[in-house]
Coordinates of C-alpha atoms and ligand atoms in Angstrom, one line a residue:
X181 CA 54.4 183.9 21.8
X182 CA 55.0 183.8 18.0
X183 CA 53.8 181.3 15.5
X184 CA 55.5 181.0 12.2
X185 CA 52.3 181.3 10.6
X186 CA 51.4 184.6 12.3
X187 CA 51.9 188.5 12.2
X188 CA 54.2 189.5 15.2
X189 CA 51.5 191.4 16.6
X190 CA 48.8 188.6 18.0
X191 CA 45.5 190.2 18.4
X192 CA 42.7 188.4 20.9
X193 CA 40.7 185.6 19.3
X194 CA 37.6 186.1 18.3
X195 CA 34.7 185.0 20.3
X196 CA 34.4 181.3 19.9
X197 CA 32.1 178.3 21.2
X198 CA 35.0 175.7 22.3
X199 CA 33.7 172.2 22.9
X200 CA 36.1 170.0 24.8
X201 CA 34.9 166.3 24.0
X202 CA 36.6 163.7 26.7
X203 CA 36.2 166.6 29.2
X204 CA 37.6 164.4 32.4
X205 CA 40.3 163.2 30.5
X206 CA 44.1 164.0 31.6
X207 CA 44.7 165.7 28.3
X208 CA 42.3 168.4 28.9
X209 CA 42.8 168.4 32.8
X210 CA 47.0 168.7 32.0
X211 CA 47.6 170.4 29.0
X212 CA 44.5 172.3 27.5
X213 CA 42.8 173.8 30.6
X214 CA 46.3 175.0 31.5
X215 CA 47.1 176.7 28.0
X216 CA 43.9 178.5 27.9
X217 CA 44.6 179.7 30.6
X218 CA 48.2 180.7 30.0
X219 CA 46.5 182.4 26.4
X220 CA 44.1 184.1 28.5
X221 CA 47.6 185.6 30.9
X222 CA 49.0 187.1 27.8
X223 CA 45.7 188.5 26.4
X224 CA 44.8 186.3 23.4
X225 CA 41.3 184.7 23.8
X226 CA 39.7 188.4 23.9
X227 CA 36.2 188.0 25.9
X228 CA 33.2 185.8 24.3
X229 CA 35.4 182.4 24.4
X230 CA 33.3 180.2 26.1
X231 CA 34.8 176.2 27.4
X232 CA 32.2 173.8 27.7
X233 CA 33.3 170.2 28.2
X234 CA 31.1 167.0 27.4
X235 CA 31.3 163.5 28.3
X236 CA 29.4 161.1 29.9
X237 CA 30.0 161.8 33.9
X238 CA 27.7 163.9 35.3
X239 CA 28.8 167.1 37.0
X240 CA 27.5 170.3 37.4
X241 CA 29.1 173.7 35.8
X242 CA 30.1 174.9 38.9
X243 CA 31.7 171.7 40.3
X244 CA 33.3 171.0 36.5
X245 CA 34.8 174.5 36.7
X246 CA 36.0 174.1 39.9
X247 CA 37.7 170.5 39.1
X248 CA 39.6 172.0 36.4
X249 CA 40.9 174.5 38.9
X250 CA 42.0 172.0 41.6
X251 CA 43.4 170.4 39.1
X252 CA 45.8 173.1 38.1
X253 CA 46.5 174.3 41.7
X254 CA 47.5 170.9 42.4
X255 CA 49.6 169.9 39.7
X256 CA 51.5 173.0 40.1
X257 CA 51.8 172.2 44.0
X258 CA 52.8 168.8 43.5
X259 CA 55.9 170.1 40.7
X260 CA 56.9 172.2 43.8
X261 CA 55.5 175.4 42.5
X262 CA 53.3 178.1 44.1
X263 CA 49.7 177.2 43.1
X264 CA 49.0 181.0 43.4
X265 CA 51.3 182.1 40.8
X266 CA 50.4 179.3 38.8
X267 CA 47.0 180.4 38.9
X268 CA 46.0 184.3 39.8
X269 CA 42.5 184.1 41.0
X270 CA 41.2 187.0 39.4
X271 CA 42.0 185.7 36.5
X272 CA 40.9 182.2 36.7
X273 CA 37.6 183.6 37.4
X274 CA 37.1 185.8 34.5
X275 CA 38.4 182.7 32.8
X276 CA 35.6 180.3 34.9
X277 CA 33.2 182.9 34.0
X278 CA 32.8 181.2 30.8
X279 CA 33.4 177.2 31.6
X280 CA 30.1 175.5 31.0
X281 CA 29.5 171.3 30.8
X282 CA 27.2 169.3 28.7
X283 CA 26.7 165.6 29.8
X284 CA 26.2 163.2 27.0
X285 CA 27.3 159.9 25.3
X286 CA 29.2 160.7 22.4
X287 CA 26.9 158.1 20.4
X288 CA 23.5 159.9 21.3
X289 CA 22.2 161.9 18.7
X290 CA 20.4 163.9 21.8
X291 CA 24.0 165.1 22.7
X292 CA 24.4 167.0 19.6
X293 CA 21.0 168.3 20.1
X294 CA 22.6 169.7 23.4
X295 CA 25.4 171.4 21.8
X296 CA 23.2 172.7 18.9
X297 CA 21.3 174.8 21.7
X298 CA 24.4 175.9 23.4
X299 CA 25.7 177.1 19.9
X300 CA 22.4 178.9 19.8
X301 CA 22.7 180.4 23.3
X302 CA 26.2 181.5 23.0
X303 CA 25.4 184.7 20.7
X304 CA 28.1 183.9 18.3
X305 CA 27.9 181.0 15.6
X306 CA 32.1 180.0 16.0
X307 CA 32.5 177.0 17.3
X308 CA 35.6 174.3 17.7
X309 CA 34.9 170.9 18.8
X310 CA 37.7 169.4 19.9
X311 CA 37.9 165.9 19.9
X312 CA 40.7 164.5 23.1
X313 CA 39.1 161.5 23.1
X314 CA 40.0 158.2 23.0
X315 CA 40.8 157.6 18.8
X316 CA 37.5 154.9 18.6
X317 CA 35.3 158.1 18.7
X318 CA 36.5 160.3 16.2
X319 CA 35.0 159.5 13.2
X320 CA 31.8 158.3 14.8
X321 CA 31.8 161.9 16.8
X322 CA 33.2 163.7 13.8
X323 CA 29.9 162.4 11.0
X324 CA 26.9 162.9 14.3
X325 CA 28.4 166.9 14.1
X326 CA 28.3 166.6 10.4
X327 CA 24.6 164.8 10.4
X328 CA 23.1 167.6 13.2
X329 CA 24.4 170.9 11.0
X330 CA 26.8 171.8 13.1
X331 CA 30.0 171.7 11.0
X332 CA 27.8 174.2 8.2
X333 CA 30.0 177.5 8.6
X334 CA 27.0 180.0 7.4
X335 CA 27.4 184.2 7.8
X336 CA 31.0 184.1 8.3
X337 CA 30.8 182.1 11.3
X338 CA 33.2 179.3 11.2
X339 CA 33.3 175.4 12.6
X340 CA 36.5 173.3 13.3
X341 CA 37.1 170.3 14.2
X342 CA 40.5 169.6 16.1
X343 CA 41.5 165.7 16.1
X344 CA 43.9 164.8 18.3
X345 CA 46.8 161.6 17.7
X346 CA 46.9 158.6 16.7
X347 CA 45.7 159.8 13.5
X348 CA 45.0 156.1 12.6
X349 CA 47.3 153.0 12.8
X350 CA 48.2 152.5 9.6
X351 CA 47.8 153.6 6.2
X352 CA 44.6 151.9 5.3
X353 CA 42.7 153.2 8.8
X354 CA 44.7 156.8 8.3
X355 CA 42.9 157.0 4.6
X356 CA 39.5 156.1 6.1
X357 CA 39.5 158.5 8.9
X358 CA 40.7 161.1 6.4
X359 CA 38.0 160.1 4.1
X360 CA 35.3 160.0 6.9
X361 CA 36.0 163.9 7.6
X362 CA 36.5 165.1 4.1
X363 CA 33.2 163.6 3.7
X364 CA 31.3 166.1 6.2
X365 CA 33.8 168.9 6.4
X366 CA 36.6 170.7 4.4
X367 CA 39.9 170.2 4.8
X368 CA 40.0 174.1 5.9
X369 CA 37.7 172.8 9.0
X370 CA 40.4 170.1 10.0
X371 CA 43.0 170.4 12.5
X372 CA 44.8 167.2 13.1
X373 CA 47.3 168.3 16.1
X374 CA 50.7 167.3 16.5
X375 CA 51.9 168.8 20.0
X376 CA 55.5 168.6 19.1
X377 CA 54.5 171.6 16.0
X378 CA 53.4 174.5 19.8
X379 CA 57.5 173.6 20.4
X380 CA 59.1 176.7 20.3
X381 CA 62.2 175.1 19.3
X382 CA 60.0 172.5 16.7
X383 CA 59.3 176.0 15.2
X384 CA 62.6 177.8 15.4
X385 CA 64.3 175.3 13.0
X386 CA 62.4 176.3 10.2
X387 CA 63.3 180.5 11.4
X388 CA 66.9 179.4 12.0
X389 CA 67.0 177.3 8.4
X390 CA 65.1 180.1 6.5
X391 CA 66.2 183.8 8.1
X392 CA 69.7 183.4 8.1
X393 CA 71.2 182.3 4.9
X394 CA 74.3 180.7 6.3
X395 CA 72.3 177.5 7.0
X396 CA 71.2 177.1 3.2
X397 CA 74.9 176.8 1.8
X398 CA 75.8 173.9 4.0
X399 CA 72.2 172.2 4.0
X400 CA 72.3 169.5 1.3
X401 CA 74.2 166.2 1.0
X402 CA 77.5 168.5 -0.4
X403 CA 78.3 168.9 3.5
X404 CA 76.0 166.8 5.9
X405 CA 77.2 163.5 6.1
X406 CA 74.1 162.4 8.2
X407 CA 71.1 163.5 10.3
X408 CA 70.2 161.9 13.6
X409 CA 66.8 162.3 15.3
X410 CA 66.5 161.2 18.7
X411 CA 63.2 161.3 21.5
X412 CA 64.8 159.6 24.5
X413 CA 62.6 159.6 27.2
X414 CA 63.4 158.4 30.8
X415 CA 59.5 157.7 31.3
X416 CA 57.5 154.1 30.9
X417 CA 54.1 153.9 30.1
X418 CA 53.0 155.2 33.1
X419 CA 49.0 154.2 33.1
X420 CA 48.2 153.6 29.9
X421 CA 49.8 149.9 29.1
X422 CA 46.3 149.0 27.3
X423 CA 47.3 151.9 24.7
X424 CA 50.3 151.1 24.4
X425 CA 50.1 147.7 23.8
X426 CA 48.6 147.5 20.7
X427 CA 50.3 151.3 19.7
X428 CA 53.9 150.6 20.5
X429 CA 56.9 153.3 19.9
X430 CA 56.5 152.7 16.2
X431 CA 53.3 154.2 15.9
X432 CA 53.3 156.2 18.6
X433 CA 56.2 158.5 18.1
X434 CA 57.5 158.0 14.2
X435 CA 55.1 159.2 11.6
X436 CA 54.0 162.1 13.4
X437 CA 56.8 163.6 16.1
X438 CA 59.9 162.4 14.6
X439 CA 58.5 162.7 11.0
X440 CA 57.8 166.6 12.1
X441 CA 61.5 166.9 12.9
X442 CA 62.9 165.5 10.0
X443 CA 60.5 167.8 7.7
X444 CA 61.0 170.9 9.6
X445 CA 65.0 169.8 8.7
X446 CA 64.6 168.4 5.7
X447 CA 61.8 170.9 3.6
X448 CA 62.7 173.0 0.9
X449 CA 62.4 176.5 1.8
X450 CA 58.6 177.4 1.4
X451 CA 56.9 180.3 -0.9
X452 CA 55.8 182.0 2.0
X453 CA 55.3 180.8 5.8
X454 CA 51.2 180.4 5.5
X455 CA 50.2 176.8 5.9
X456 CA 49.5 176.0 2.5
X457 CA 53.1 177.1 1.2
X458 CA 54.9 175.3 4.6
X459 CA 52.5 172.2 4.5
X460 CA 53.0 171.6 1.0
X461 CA 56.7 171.6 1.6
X462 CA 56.4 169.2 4.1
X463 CA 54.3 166.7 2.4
X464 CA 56.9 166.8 -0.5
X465 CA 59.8 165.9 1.5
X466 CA 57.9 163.1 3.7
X467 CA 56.4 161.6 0.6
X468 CA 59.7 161.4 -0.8
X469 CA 61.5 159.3 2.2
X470 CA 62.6 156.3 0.4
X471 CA 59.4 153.0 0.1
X472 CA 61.4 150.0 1.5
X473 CA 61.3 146.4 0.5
X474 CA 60.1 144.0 3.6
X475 CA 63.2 143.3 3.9
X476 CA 64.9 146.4 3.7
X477 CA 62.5 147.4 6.1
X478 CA 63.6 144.4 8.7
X479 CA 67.4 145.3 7.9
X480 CA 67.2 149.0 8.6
X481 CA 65.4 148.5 11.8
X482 CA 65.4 147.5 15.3
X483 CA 63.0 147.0 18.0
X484 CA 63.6 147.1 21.6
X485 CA 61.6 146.8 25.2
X486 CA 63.0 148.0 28.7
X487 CA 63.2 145.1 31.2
X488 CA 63.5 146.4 34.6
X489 CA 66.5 148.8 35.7
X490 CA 67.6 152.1 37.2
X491 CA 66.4 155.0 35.9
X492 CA 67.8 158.6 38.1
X493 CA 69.2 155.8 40.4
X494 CA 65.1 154.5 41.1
X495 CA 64.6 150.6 40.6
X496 CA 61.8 150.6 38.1
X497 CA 60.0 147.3 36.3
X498 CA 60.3 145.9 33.1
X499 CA 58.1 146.6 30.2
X500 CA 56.4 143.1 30.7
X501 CA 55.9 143.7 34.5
X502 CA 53.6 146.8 33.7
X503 CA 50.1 147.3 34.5
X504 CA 48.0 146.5 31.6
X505 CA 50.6 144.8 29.5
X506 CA 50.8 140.8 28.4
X507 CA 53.6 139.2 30.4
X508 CA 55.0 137.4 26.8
X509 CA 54.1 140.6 25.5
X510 CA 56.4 142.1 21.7
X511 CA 55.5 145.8 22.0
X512 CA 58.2 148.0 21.1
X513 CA 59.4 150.2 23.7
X514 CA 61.9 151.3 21.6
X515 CA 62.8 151.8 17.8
X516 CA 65.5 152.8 15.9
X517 CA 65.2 153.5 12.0
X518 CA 67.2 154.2 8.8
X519 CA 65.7 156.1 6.1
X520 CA 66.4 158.0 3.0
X521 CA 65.0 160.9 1.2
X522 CA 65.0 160.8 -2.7
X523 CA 65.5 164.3 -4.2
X524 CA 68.2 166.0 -5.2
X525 CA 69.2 167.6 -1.8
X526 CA 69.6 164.6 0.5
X527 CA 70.1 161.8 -1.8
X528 CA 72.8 160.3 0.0
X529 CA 72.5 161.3 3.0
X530 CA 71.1 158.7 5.6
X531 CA 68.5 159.8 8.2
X532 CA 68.8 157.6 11.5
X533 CA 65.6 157.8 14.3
X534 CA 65.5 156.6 17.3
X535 CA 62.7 156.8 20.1
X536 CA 62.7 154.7 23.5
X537 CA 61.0 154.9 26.5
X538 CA 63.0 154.7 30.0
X539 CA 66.0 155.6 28.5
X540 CA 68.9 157.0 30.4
X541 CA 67.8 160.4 30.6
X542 CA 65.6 163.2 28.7
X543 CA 66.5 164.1 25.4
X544 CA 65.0 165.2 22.5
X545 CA 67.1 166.1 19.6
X546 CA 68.4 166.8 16.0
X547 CA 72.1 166.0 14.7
X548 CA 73.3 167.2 11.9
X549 CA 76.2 165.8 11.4
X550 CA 79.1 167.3 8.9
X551 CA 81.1 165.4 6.4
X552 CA 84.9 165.5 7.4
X553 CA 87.1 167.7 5.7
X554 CA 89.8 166.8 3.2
X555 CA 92.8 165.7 5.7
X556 CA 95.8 166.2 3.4
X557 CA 96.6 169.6 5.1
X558 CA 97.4 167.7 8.6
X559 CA 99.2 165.2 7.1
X560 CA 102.8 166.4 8.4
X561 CA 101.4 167.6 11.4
X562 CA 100.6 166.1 15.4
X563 CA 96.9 166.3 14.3
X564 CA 96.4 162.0 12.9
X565 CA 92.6 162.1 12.4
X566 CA 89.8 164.6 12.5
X567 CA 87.3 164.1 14.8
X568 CA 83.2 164.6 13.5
X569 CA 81.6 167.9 13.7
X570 CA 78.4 168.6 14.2
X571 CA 75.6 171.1 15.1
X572 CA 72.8 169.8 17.4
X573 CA 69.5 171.1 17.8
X574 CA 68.0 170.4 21.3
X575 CA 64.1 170.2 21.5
X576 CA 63.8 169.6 24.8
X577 CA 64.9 169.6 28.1
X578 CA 67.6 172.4 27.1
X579 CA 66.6 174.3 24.2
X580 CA 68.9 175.3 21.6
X581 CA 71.2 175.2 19.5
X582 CA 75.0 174.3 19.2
X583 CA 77.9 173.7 16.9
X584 CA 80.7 171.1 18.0
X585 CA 83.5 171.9 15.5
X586 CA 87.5 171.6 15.9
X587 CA 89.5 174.5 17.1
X588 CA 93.6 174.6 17.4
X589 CA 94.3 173.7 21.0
X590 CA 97.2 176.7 22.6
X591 CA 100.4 175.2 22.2
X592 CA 103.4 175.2 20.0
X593 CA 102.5 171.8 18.5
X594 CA 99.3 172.0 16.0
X595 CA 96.7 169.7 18.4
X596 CA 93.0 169.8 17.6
X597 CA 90.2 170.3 20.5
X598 CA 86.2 170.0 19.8
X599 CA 84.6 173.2 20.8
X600 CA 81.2 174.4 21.2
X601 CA 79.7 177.6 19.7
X602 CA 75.9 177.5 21.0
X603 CA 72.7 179.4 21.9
X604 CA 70.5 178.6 25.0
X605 CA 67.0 179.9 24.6
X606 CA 67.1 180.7 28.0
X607 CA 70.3 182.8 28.0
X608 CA 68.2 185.4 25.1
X609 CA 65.1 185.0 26.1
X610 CA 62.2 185.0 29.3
X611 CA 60.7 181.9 28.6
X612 CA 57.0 181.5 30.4
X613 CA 55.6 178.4 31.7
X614 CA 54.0 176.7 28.7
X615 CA 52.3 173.3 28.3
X616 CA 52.8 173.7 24.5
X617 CA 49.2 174.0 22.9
X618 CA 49.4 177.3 23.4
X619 CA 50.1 178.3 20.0
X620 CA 48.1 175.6 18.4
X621 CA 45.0 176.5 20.4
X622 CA 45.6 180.2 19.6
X623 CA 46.3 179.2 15.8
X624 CA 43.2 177.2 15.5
X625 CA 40.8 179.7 17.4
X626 CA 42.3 182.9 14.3
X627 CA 42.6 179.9 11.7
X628 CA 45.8 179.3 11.0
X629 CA 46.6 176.1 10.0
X630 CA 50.3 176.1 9.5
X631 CA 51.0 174.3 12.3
X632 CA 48.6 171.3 11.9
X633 CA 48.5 168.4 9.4
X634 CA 46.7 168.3 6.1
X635 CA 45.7 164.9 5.1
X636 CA 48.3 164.2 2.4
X637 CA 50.8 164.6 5.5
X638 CA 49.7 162.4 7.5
X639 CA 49.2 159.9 4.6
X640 CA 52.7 160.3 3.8
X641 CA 53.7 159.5 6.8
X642 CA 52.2 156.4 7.5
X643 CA 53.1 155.6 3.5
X644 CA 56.5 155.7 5.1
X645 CA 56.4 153.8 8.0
X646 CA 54.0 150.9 6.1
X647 CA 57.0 148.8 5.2
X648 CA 58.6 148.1 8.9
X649 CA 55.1 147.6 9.9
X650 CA 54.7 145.3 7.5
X651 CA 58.1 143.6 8.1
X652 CA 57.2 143.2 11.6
X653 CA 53.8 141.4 11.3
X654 CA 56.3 138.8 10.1
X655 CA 58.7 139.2 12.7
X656 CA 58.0 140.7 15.8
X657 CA 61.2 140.0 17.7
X658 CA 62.3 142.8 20.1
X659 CA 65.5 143.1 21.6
X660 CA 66.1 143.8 25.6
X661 CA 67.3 146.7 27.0
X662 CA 67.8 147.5 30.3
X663 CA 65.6 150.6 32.1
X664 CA 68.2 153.4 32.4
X665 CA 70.1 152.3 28.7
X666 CA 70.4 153.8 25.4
X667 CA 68.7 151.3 23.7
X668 CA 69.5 147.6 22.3
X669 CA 73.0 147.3 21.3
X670 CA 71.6 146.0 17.6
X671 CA 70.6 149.8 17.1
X672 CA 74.5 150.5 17.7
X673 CA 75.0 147.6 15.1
X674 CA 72.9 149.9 12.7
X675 CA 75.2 152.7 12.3
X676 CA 79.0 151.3 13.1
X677 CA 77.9 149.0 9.5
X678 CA 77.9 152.5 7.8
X679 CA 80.6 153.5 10.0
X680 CA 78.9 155.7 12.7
X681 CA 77.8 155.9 16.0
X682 CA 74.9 157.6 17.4
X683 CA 75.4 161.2 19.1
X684 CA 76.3 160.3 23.0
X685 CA 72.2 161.0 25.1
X686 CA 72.6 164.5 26.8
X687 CA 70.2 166.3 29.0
Ligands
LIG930 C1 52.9 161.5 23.0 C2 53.2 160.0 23.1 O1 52.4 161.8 21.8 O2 54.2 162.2 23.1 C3 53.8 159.7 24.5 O3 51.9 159.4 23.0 C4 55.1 160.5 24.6 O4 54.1 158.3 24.6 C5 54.9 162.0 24.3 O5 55.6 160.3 25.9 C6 56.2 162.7 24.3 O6 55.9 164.1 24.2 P1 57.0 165.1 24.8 O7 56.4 166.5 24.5 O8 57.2 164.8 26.3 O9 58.3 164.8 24.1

């Protein structure tokens, strides 16, 4: 594993206290019990890392430990792996070894006094608390640590908090959480997590961008026409409608994943790759993204919701038809975006998002799209237009990296062909099963914080998205699509009026 943030030698964390808050939730259950357990595979939690879970069920150690581990088995059972290989039992027990629970109501100073003591017992004074709990808790959770002593880092022995997303809903409730952590902590303490930054590929734009110096002549509004960022998904939402009603793809996706992407595109090459150098970049770059008008806003935006379709040839229901969600309902499913970025290397050059659940397939990616060259050397020629080229960085499911540029087709006549130059990360390299967190776990346990956002970003985020929020608390229209589409055809509408069309959905 590397980290951009990191020597390339990882040594094993130190020993640490980790306190999983919202302990039977899926997120620890499907992603973080899994990664610590993939970081303990590869050496890097050392020994001395205890796990101990809270929330309000009651369950013994044993039977907690032993949930976590069904769990796994299960899950890698039911994705038609070997639950063995997924889990070696030698090594889930050395891993067990340290899994612990405390039972308490997040709102009862008495839980704290529970932690305090296992802090106590735990013969080292490190401690994370991290909070994957539903978002009503964390500042209530976040000021009881601060009121009980335990986020006072004495004799070198440090506390963190990790906060998971949504970092608010909105610029005013972003502020306040902000505000309500800075007031018991230091910013140093915080990790606010944003999955998509543990993406190997997330992180490889910024290696690709700033290690080979080809990129940096033809990055800047000289030769990109336009950048596309796309999160297709071909998932609803599943169980958690009641989210997702009052969140909406909007919130849910755009100021934190997609903004990730564009910054990770879009940042001036940082001083150095430590967090305050990369972070600082990145804050710059999202705070400059252009404040639209209302109504700018409404005309640079479109919102869509999936009626019922075909998704991988299965009949699936409409948005409305979903379990927890209104029947008249106007959450957006979908969203597609124009922005602009004000400084001197992108002004110019438009930035169109897009994010939609049960979409036609998978795909998340970046386009970079090139500005066509001068044609006046074809002119006498068979060649009558130049086709758009492009390089297109796939996040996921494919990971990689490819060119699409015009080559001279054999022949005696001068025809033009697009060809592809590209890298697969799994053509170079042995990629191991990974939910992900891995890196920002490990990062968090040795302190780096390159990979997590400081306040100012996530401020600047929602600074940016403000204005279509606003736009729609006027008018919260959404246009159809079916399950199994790319989207409303009105976020078609929004690049053929500059002249465009959005980079065909690939898996
Ligand atoms: C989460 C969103 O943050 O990211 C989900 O809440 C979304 O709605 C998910 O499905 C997408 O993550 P990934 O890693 O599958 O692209």
């Amino acid at each position: 594993m590397t980290s951009i943030g990191r020597k390339s030698k990882a040594e094993p964390a130190p020993p640490t206290t980790l306190f999983l808050f919202g302990a039977h939730g899926d997120l620890v259950k499907r992603l973080l019990m899994p990664a610590l357990y993939h970081l303990s595979r590869d050496g890097l939690l050392g020994d001395g890392l205890q796990i101990i879970g809270v929330d309000h069920n009651a369950i013994s150690d044993v039977d907690f430990a032993r949930k976590l581990e069904d769990f796994i088995r299960h899950q890698a059972a039911s994705k038609g792996g070997d639950a063995d290989r997924a889990l070696d039992p030698v090594l889930w027990a050395s891993l067990a070894r340290g899994i612990s629970y405390v039972q308490g109501d997040f709102l009862d100073d008495s839980t704290y006094e529970a932690l305090a003591a296992k802090i106590a017992a735990s013969g080292t004074g490190n401690a994370v608390f991290y909070l994957a709990t539903a978002p009503r808790f964390f500042s209530e959770v976040v000021r009881r640590l601060g009121a009980a002593g335990l986020l006072q880092e004495q004799d070198d022995a440090f506390r963190r908090v990790v906060i998971e997303k949504p970092f608010g809903s909105d610029l005013p409730t972003a502020e306040a959480l902000n505000a309500c952590l800075l007031k018991v902590m230091s910013e140093k303490q915080i990790y606010r997590i944003d999955h998509y930054l543990g993406k190997e590929t997330v992180q490889n734009i910024l290696v690709s961008r700033f290690s080979n110096s080809l990129f940096e002549a033809f990055w800047n509004n000289h030769y990109i026409d336009h950048v596309q960022i796309t999160a297709a998904e071909t998932v609803g939402v599943e169980t958690r409608g009641s989210f997702y009603e009052h969140t909406g793809a909007l919130r849910d996706m755009v100021p934190n994943h997609l903004f990730q992407l564009l910054a990770m595109v879009a940042m001036e090459p940082p001083a150095a790759f430590g967090a305050d150098a990369v972070r600082g970049e990145k804050a710059k770059v999202v705070g400059a993204i252009r404040p639209w008008s209302v109504e700018q806003a409404r005309a640079n935006s479109v919102r869509g919701q999936y009626t019922a379709g075909q998704v991988g040839g299965v009949a699936v229901n409409g948005y409305r038809e979903e379990a927890n969600v209104a029947p008249d309902s106007s959450t957006e499913t979908y969203v597609a975006l124009k922005v602009m970025i004000d400084n001197w290397r992108w002004v110019g050059v438009p930035f169109y998002l897009r994010t939609g659940k049960r979409m036609s397939v998978r795909d998340t990616e970046i386009v970079i799209c090139f500005k066509p060259a001068p044609y006046a050397q074809f002119r006498d020629t068979e060649v009558d237009e130049l086709q758009p080229t492009y390089l297109r960085i796939q996040i996921q499911p494919n990971e990689g990296m490819w060119f699409d540029l015009l080559a001279k087709r054999p022949g005696p006549t001068l025809d033009m062909a697009n060809i592809e130059l590209g890298f697969a990360y799994k053509d170079f390299f042995e990629m191991q099963p990974s939910t992900g967190y891995e890196t920002l776990i490990y990062d968090c346990l040795t302190g780096d914080q390159t990979l997590f956002q400081r306040a100012d970003n996530i401020e600047n985020g929602w600074r940016a998205v403000q204005p279509f929020l606003d736009a729609w608390q006027q008018d919260a229209t959404v246009q159809f699509y079916k399950a199994g589409e790319d989207g409303p055809s009105a976020a078609d509408d929004l690049l053929t009026r500059d002249g465009r069309v959005w980079h065909a959905l690939d898996e």
